[in-house]
Coordinates of C-alpha atoms in Angstrom, one line a residue:
M25 CA 0.0 0.0 0.0
F26 CA 3.0 2.3 0.6
P27 CA 6.4 2.1 -1.1
R28 CA 9.0 0.3 0.9
D29 CA 11.1 3.5 0.9
F30 CA 8.2 5.6 2.1
A31 CA 9.3 8.1 4.8
W32 CA 7.5 7.6 8.1
G33 CA 8.2 10.4 10.5
A34 CA 7.3 12.8 13.3
G35 CA 8.2 16.4 13.6
T36 CA 9.1 19.1 16.1
A37 CA 10.5 22.7 16.0
A38 CA 13.3 24.2 18.0
Y39 CA 11.5 26.9 19.9
Q40 CA 8.6 24.6 20.8
I41 CA 10.8 21.9 22.4
E42 CA 14.4 23.0 23.2
G43 CA 14.2 25.4 26.1
G44 CA 17.7 26.6 27.0
W45 CA 16.6 30.0 25.7
Q46 CA 19.8 31.7 26.8
A47 CA 22.0 28.7 27.5
D48 CA 25.6 28.4 26.3
G49 CA 25.7 31.6 24.2
K50 CA 22.4 31.4 22.4
G51 CA 21.0 34.7 21.3
P52 CA 17.4 35.8 21.8
S53 CA 14.8 35.1 19.1
I54 CA 11.6 37.0 18.3
W55 CA 9.6 34.3 20.1
D56 CA 11.7 34.9 23.3
A57 CA 10.9 38.6 23.1
F58 CA 7.2 38.0 22.2
C59 CA 6.6 35.5 25.0
H60 CA 8.2 37.8 27.6
E61 CA 5.6 40.5 26.8
N62 CA 2.4 40.4 28.9
G63 CA -0.8 39.2 27.2
R64 CA 0.8 37.6 24.2
V65 CA 0.5 33.9 25.1
F66 CA -2.0 31.8 26.9
G67 CA -1.4 31.9 30.7
E68 CA 1.7 34.1 30.2
Q69 CA 3.5 30.9 29.3
N70 CA 6.8 30.7 27.3
G71 CA 9.3 28.4 25.7
D72 CA 12.2 29.3 28.1
V73 CA 12.3 25.6 29.2
A74 CA 9.5 23.9 27.1
C75 CA 10.4 20.2 26.8
N76 CA 14.0 21.0 27.7
S77 CA 15.2 19.1 24.7
Y78 CA 18.4 21.1 24.8
E79 CA 19.3 19.0 27.9
L80 CA 17.0 16.0 27.4
W81 CA 17.8 15.1 23.8
E82 CA 18.5 11.5 24.7
K83 CA 14.9 11.2 26.1
D84 CA 13.6 12.5 22.7
L85 CA 15.7 9.9 20.9
E86 CA 14.2 7.2 23.0
C87 CA 10.7 8.4 21.9
I88 CA 11.8 8.4 18.3
Q89 CA 13.1 4.9 18.5
R90 CA 10.0 3.7 20.3
L91 CA 7.9 4.9 17.4
G92 CA 10.1 3.1 14.8
V93 CA 10.0 6.1 12.4
T94 CA 12.4 6.2 9.4
H95 CA 12.7 10.0 9.5
Y96 CA 12.6 12.8 12.1
R97 CA 11.9 16.4 11.2
L98 CA 13.5 19.0 13.4
S99 CA 14.4 22.6 13.1
L100 CA 17.6 24.5 13.8
S101 CA 17.5 27.6 16.1
W102 CA 19.2 30.3 14.0
A103 CA 19.9 32.3 17.2
R104 CA 21.5 29.2 18.8
L105 CA 23.9 28.8 16.0
L106 CA 24.5 32.4 15.1
P107 CA 23.5 34.5 18.1
D108 CA 23.4 37.9 16.2
G109 CA 22.0 36.2 13.1
T110 CA 25.2 36.6 11.1
T111 CA 28.2 34.4 10.5
R112 CA 30.4 37.0 12.2
H113 CA 30.0 35.0 15.4
V114 CA 29.4 31.2 15.4
N115 CA 28.2 29.6 18.7
Q116 CA 30.2 26.3 18.6
T117 CA 28.2 24.9 21.5
G118 CA 25.1 25.2 19.4
V119 CA 26.9 23.5 16.5
Q120 CA 27.9 20.6 18.8
Y121 CA 24.3 20.2 20.0
Y122 CA 22.9 19.8 16.5
N123 CA 25.9 17.6 15.4
K124 CA 25.0 15.3 18.2
V125 CA 21.3 15.2 17.4
I126 CA 22.0 14.5 13.7
D127 CA 24.7 11.9 14.5
D128 CA 22.6 10.1 17.0
L129 CA 19.6 9.9 14.6
L130 CA 21.8 8.4 11.9
A131 CA 23.3 5.9 14.3
C132 CA 19.7 4.8 15.0
D133 CA 19.0 4.5 11.2
V134 CA 16.7 7.5 11.3
S135 CA 17.1 10.1 8.6
P136 CA 16.9 13.8 9.6
M137 CA 14.7 16.3 7.7
V138 CA 16.0 19.7 8.8
T139 CA 14.2 22.9 8.8
L140 CA 16.3 26.1 8.7
Y141 CA 13.6 28.5 9.8
H142 CA 10.6 27.6 11.9
F143 CA 9.3 31.0 13.1
D144 CA 12.2 32.0 15.4
L145 CA 14.1 34.9 13.8
P146 CA 17.1 36.2 15.8
Q147 CA 15.9 39.3 17.6
T148 CA 18.9 41.3 16.4
L149 CA 17.7 40.9 12.9
Q150 CA 14.2 41.9 13.8
D151 CA 15.6 45.0 15.3
Q152 CA 17.0 45.8 11.8
G153 CA 13.6 45.4 10.1
G154 CA 13.2 41.6 10.2
W155 CA 11.4 40.0 7.3
K156 CA 10.2 43.4 6.1
S157 CA 13.7 44.3 5.2
P158 CA 15.0 43.4 1.7
G159 CA 18.4 42.6 3.1
I160 CA 17.0 39.7 5.1
A161 CA 17.2 37.5 2.1
T162 CA 21.0 37.8 1.9
L163 CA 21.3 37.2 5.6
F164 CA 19.2 34.1 5.4
D165 CA 21.2 32.8 2.5
S166 CA 24.4 33.2 4.6
Y167 CA 22.8 31.3 7.4
A168 CA 21.6 28.6 5.0
K169 CA 25.1 28.2 3.5
F170 CA 26.6 27.9 6.9
C171 CA 24.1 25.1 7.8
F172 CA 24.7 23.3 4.4
Q173 CA 28.4 23.5 5.0
T174 CA 28.2 22.4 8.6
F175 CA 25.6 19.7 8.5
G176 CA 24.9 18.9 4.8
D177 CA 27.4 16.0 4.6
R178 CA 24.8 14.1 6.7
V179 CA 21.4 15.9 6.1
K180 CA 19.8 15.0 2.8
L181 CA 16.4 16.6 3.2
W182 CA 16.2 20.3 3.9
I183 CA 13.3 22.7 4.4
T184 CA 14.3 26.4 4.1
I185 CA 11.3 28.1 5.6
N186 CA 8.3 26.6 7.4
E187 CA 4.9 28.0 6.6
P188 CA 5.7 31.4 5.2
H189 CA 2.0 32.1 5.0
V190 CA 1.7 31.8 8.8
C191 CA 4.8 33.9 9.4
A192 CA 3.5 36.6 7.2
K193 CA -0.2 36.7 8.1
L194 CA -0.2 35.7 11.8
G195 CA 3.1 37.6 12.6
H196 CA 2.6 40.8 10.6
E197 CA -1.1 41.1 9.8
D198 CA -3.0 39.6 12.7
G199 CA -0.3 40.1 15.3
I200 CA -0.9 36.9 17.2
H201 CA 2.5 35.4 16.4
A202 CA 5.9 37.0 16.8
P203 CA 6.9 39.7 16.1
G204 CA 3.3 40.7 16.8
L205 CA 2.8 43.3 14.1
K206 CA -0.7 44.4 12.9
E207 CA 0.2 46.3 9.7
K208 CA -2.9 45.2 7.8
G209 CA -2.9 44.8 4.1
T210 CA 0.7 45.6 3.5
A211 CA 3.4 44.0 5.7
A212 CA 2.3 40.4 5.2
Y213 CA 2.7 40.7 1.4
L214 CA 6.2 42.2 1.8
V215 CA 7.2 39.6 4.3
G216 CA 6.0 36.8 2.1
H217 CA 7.9 38.2 -0.8
N218 CA 11.2 38.5 1.1
M219 CA 10.7 34.9 2.4
L220 CA 10.4 33.7 -1.2
R221 CA 13.5 35.7 -2.2
A222 CA 15.4 34.2 0.8
H223 CA 14.3 30.7 -0.1
A224 CA 15.2 31.1 -3.7
M225 CA 18.7 32.4 -2.8
A226 CA 19.3 29.5 -0.4
W227 CA 18.1 26.9 -3.0
H228 CA 20.4 28.3 -5.7
S229 CA 23.3 28.3 -3.2
Y230 CA 22.7 24.7 -2.4
N231 CA 22.1 23.8 -6.1
S232 CA 25.4 25.3 -7.3
V233 CA 27.7 24.8 -4.4
Y234 CA 26.6 21.9 -2.2
R235 CA 24.4 19.6 -4.3
P236 CA 27.2 18.1 -6.4
Q237 CA 28.9 16.6 -3.3
Q238 CA 26.0 16.3 -0.8
K239 CA 23.3 15.1 -3.2
G240 CA 20.4 16.3 -1.0
A241 CA 17.0 17.9 -1.7
V242 CA 15.7 21.3 -0.7
S243 CA 12.2 22.7 -0.5
L244 CA 10.0 25.0 1.7
A245 CA 7.0 23.8 3.8
L246 CA 3.7 25.3 2.7
N247 CA 0.6 25.1 4.8
S248 CA -2.9 25.0 3.4
D249 CA -6.4 23.9 4.3
W250 CA -8.5 22.2 1.7
F251 CA -11.1 24.8 0.5
E252 CA -14.3 23.8 -1.3
P253 CA -17.4 25.9 -2.3
S254 CA -20.2 26.1 0.3
D255 CA -22.5 25.4 -2.6
Q256 CA -20.9 23.2 -5.2
H257 CA -23.4 24.6 -7.8
C258 CA -22.9 28.3 -7.1
N259 CA -20.3 30.0 -9.3
E260 CA -19.6 32.7 -6.7
D261 CA -18.8 30.1 -4.1
I262 CA -16.6 28.2 -6.6
A263 CA -14.7 31.4 -7.4
A264 CA -14.3 32.2 -3.7
A265 CA -12.8 28.7 -2.9
E266 CA -10.4 29.2 -5.8
R267 CA -9.4 32.6 -4.5
D268 CA -8.8 31.2 -1.0
L269 CA -6.5 28.5 -2.4
A270 CA -4.7 31.1 -4.3
F271 CA -4.2 33.4 -1.3
T272 CA -3.1 30.5 0.9
L273 CA -1.2 27.9 -1.1
G274 CA -0.9 29.6 -4.4
W275 CA 0.7 32.7 -2.9
F276 CA 3.9 30.6 -2.4
A277 CA 3.5 27.6 -4.6
W278 CA 2.6 29.4 -7.8
P279 CA 5.9 31.3 -8.0
V280 CA 8.0 28.2 -7.1
F281 CA 6.2 25.5 -9.1
V282 CA 4.3 27.2 -12.0
T283 CA 5.1 30.6 -13.3
G284 CA 7.8 32.3 -11.2
D285 CA 5.1 34.9 -10.2
Y286 CA 2.1 35.2 -8.0
P287 CA -1.3 33.8 -9.0
E288 CA -3.0 36.3 -11.4
V289 CA -6.2 36.1 -9.4
M290 CA -4.4 37.2 -6.3
R291 CA -2.7 40.3 -7.9
T292 CA -6.0 41.2 -9.6
A293 CA -8.0 41.0 -6.3
I294 CA -5.4 43.0 -4.4
D295 CA -5.0 45.8 -7.0
A296 CA -8.8 46.0 -7.4
R297 CA -9.3 46.4 -3.7
S298 CA -6.5 49.1 -3.6
A299 CA -8.2 51.0 -6.4
K300 CA -11.6 50.8 -4.6
L301 CA -10.1 52.2 -1.4
R302 CA -8.0 54.8 -3.3
Y303 CA -4.7 53.4 -2.0
N304 CA -2.0 55.3 -3.7
G305 CA 1.4 53.8 -4.5
A306 CA 2.8 50.7 -6.1
S307 CA 0.9 47.4 -5.9
R308 CA 0.8 46.1 -2.3
L309 CA 1.9 42.7 -3.7
P310 CA 5.5 43.2 -4.7
S311 CA 7.0 42.1 -8.1
F312 CA 10.0 39.8 -8.5
S313 CA 13.1 41.6 -9.7
S314 CA 15.4 40.3 -12.5
D315 CA 18.2 41.2 -10.1
D316 CA 17.2 38.3 -7.8
P317 CA 17.8 34.6 -8.4
A318 CA 14.9 33.1 -10.3
I319 CA 12.2 31.8 -8.1
L320 CA 10.7 29.3 -10.5
G321 CA 11.9 25.7 -10.0
T322 CA 13.4 26.3 -6.6
A323 CA 11.9 23.2 -4.9
D324 CA 13.1 19.6 -5.3
F325 CA 9.8 18.3 -3.8
F326 CA 6.5 19.7 -2.5
A327 CA 6.4 19.9 1.4
L328 CA 2.8 20.2 2.6
N329 CA 1.5 21.0 6.1
Y330 CA -2.2 20.0 6.3
Y331 CA -4.5 20.1 9.2
T332 CA -8.1 20.9 8.3
S333 CA -10.7 22.0 5.6
R334 CA -13.2 24.8 5.1
K335 CA -16.3 25.5 3.1
V336 CA -16.0 28.9 1.4
K337 CA -18.3 31.6 0.1
P338 CA -17.7 35.3 -0.8
G339 CA -17.3 37.7 2.1
G340 CA -15.4 37.8 5.4
G341 CA -13.8 41.2 4.9
C342 CA -12.9 44.0 7.3
G343 CA -15.0 46.9 6.1
E344 CA -13.4 49.9 4.4
T345 CA -9.9 49.2 5.5
L346 CA -7.0 47.3 3.8
C347 CA -6.6 43.7 4.9
I348 CA -5.9 40.3 3.5
K349 CA -9.4 39.1 4.3
S350 CA -11.0 41.8 2.2
D351 CA -8.5 41.2 -0.6
R352 CA -9.3 37.5 -0.9
D353 CA -13.1 38.0 -0.4
A354 CA -13.6 34.5 0.9
E355 CA -15.5 33.7 4.1
E356 CA -14.6 30.3 5.6
V357 CA -17.1 28.2 7.5
L358 CA -17.1 24.8 9.1
D359 CA -19.4 22.0 8.0
S360 CA -21.5 21.1 11.0
S361 CA -20.8 17.4 10.2
W362 CA -17.1 17.8 10.8
P363 CA -15.9 16.9 14.4
I364 CA -13.7 19.4 16.1
C365 CA -10.6 18.2 17.8
G366 CA -9.3 20.4 20.7
V367 CA -8.8 23.9 19.3
S368 CA -11.9 25.5 17.7
W369 CA -10.2 25.9 14.2
L370 CA -9.3 22.2 13.9
A371 CA -12.1 20.3 12.2
V372 CA -11.2 16.7 11.4
V373 CA -11.5 16.2 7.7
P374 CA -9.2 13.4 6.5
Y375 CA -10.7 13.4 3.0
G376 CA -9.6 17.0 2.6
L377 CA -6.0 15.9 2.6
R378 CA -6.6 13.5 -0.3
K379 CA -8.4 16.3 -2.3
L380 CA -5.6 18.7 -1.6
L381 CA -3.0 16.2 -2.7
K382 CA -4.9 15.6 -6.0
Y383 CA -5.1 19.4 -6.4
I384 CA -1.3 19.7 -5.9
K385 CA -0.6 17.0 -8.4
D386 CA -2.9 18.6 -11.1
T387 CA -1.9 22.2 -10.4
F388 CA 1.9 22.0 -9.6
N389 CA 3.2 19.6 -12.3
N390 CA 2.9 16.4 -10.3
P391 CA 5.7 16.9 -7.9
E392 CA 7.1 14.5 -5.3
V393 CA 5.1 15.3 -2.1
Y394 CA 6.1 15.0 1.5
I395 CA 3.4 15.6 4.1
T396 CA 5.6 17.4 6.5
E397 CA 2.9 18.1 9.2
N398 CA -0.4 16.6 10.0
G399 CA -1.9 16.1 13.5
F400 CA -4.8 16.1 16.0
S401 CA -4.9 18.3 19.1
Q402 CA -6.2 17.6 22.6
V403 CA -7.2 20.3 25.1
G404 CA -8.6 20.2 28.7
Q405 CA -8.4 16.9 30.6
L406 CA -5.5 14.7 29.7
Q407 CA -6.5 11.5 27.8
M408 CA -3.7 9.0 27.5
E409 CA -6.1 6.6 25.8
D410 CA -6.7 9.0 23.0
V411 CA -9.0 6.9 20.9
Q412 CA -10.1 9.8 18.6
R413 CA -6.6 10.6 17.7
C414 CA -5.9 6.9 16.9
E415 CA -8.9 6.9 14.6
F416 CA -7.7 10.2 13.0
Y417 CA -4.3 8.8 12.1
K418 CA -5.8 5.6 10.8
D419 CA -8.3 7.4 8.6
T420 CA -5.9 10.1 7.4
I421 CA -3.2 7.6 6.4
M422 CA -5.9 5.6 4.5
E423 CA -6.7 8.8 2.6
V424 CA -3.0 9.2 1.7
A425 CA -3.0 5.7 0.4
K426 CA -6.0 6.5 -1.8
A427 CA -4.2 9.6 -3.1
I428 CA -1.3 7.4 -4.1
H429 CA -3.1 4.4 -5.6
Q430 CA -6.3 5.9 -6.9
D431 CA -5.2 9.5 -7.8
G432 CA -1.6 8.8 -8.8
V433 CA -0.1 11.4 -6.4
N434 CA 3.6 10.9 -5.8
V435 CA 3.5 11.0 -2.0
R436 CA 7.0 10.1 -0.7
G437 CA 6.5 10.6 3.1
Y438 CA 4.2 11.4 6.0
F439 CA 5.3 13.2 9.2
A440 CA 3.0 13.3 12.2
W441 CA 2.8 16.5 14.2
S442 CA 4.1 16.1 16.8
L443 CA 6.6 13.8 18.4
M444 CA 5.5 15.1 21.8
D445 CA 3.4 17.7 23.5
N446 CA 5.2 21.0 23.3
F447 CA 4.9 24.8 23.4
E448 CA 2.1 25.4 20.9
W449 CA 2.8 29.1 20.1
A450 CA 0.1 31.5 21.3
D451 CA -1.7 28.6 22.9
G452 CA 1.2 27.8 25.1
F453 CA 1.0 24.4 26.7
S454 CA -2.8 24.3 26.7
V455 CA -3.0 22.4 23.3
R456 CA -1.4 19.0 23.0
F457 CA -0.5 17.5 19.6
G458 CA 2.0 14.9 20.8
L459 CA 2.3 11.2 20.2
F460 CA 4.1 11.3 23.6
H461 CA 2.7 13.2 26.6
V462 CA 5.1 15.6 28.3
D463 CA 4.3 16.3 32.0
F464 CA 5.1 19.9 32.3
S465 CA 4.3 19.9 36.0
D466 CA 7.2 17.4 36.6
A467 CA 10.7 18.8 36.9
K468 CA 12.0 15.8 34.9
L469 CA 9.5 16.6 32.1
R470 CA 8.7 12.9 31.8
R471 CA 7.7 11.6 28.3
T472 CA 4.9 9.0 28.2
I473 CA 3.6 7.4 25.0
Y474 CA -0.1 8.0 24.2
R475 CA -2.2 5.2 22.8
S476 CA -2.0 7.1 19.5
G477 CA 1.8 6.8 19.6
R478 CA 1.5 3.0 20.1
E479 CA -1.0 2.8 17.2
Y480 CA 1.1 5.0 14.9
S481 CA 4.1 2.8 15.7
K482 CA 2.1 -0.3 14.6
I483 CA 1.0 1.3 11.4
I484 CA 4.7 2.1 10.6
A485 CA 5.8 -1.4 11.4
K486 CA 3.1 -2.9 9.2
Y487 CA 4.0 -0.8 6.1
K488 CA 7.8 -0.9 6.7
S489 CA 7.6 -4.7 6.5
G490 CA 5.7 -4.5 3.2
Q491 CA 2.6 -6.1 4.5
P492 CA -0.6 -5.5 2.5
K493 CA -3.5 -3.6 4.2

């Protein structure tokens, strides 16, 4: 049902698990600064300690081995490696930490998938303008080249940037992620543009300098829900769903996989809204410059983070002000038949993943696809016998199998989010996505496998052995 070389994995991110926020020469990140401001995070919680993976890596490795995964997705803390964000000062203790993580994984026959940037910009670079500054692309390229040079002899799967859509919109439009800006209708488009420029520079650096010897693959991880019309027979709803896909997935996938530019429907909608509100100046959606490395073709595979689906109809704007919601003119609603898991936004819709995979195949030239995040959250009372999550993984993996065998999608791997309960951004520790429970009230931060972890382990063992369904 799955290829013998299919990648079975679980994922984490540096700020969410490592702790050690100022240990051994690490510099501050924007999430350190954001969490230390009052009112930003649930319960005034922060990632200062989190799962303390900086000190308890061996415990994480035991969890990884217990699952039997073939791959482990982790991210590097830019500020742990380069405290001021530049290669002028390298923190060798940080290098040693990640060298040990990578070497230990390989010794256990687990392949690392390494993300260079998972939301945690060095604060020194934010102080210089962060992702709004054009110069950030060159700084990111220098950081990427440092990581390729340092770890690329052993790392063969790279993600440059995780969820640029989330970084841009939640961090610079909605203000609910670091750096907490609310510059509606402008900053997010600029940030997304500079993230694409940074990604392209890093991909070209890898392609020309490191790929010949290291023979790895590089992409960026794009998040998207599956969007379908509220009324399948209504042309306005159909158009709204297409706009929503363009403003979420297409924003970053279209330049990389299709045309080297943003979706036309996106630029048209933004410029029309600007004209209506008499916004003077250049288009709020920047244009790619011939002076920058070409963006088209800068992904060796398609990395997808999928969690949920939405029904869509026109609407959902913000009145007579500039904002992304008004630009896209797509109101998202939940189908009442979809169960909700934990957080209010997370409706359980496994079939949506299959539909999205088919859309990716048809729209983005049938790429190799890795599902780099997919998971089910738990809130409130702890349930170690998490039967619903077990069913979720079983149902979702079945939909992935259908996408492969019935739709011909070239899915190469599946990474559950997350290896263990961790710091879930603005929700703090109130939301649990782990296959392992972490007891944050216990000084030892004990890891205990959920039932879903045991079941996922059985699924992996079955398909790794080549057994039929």
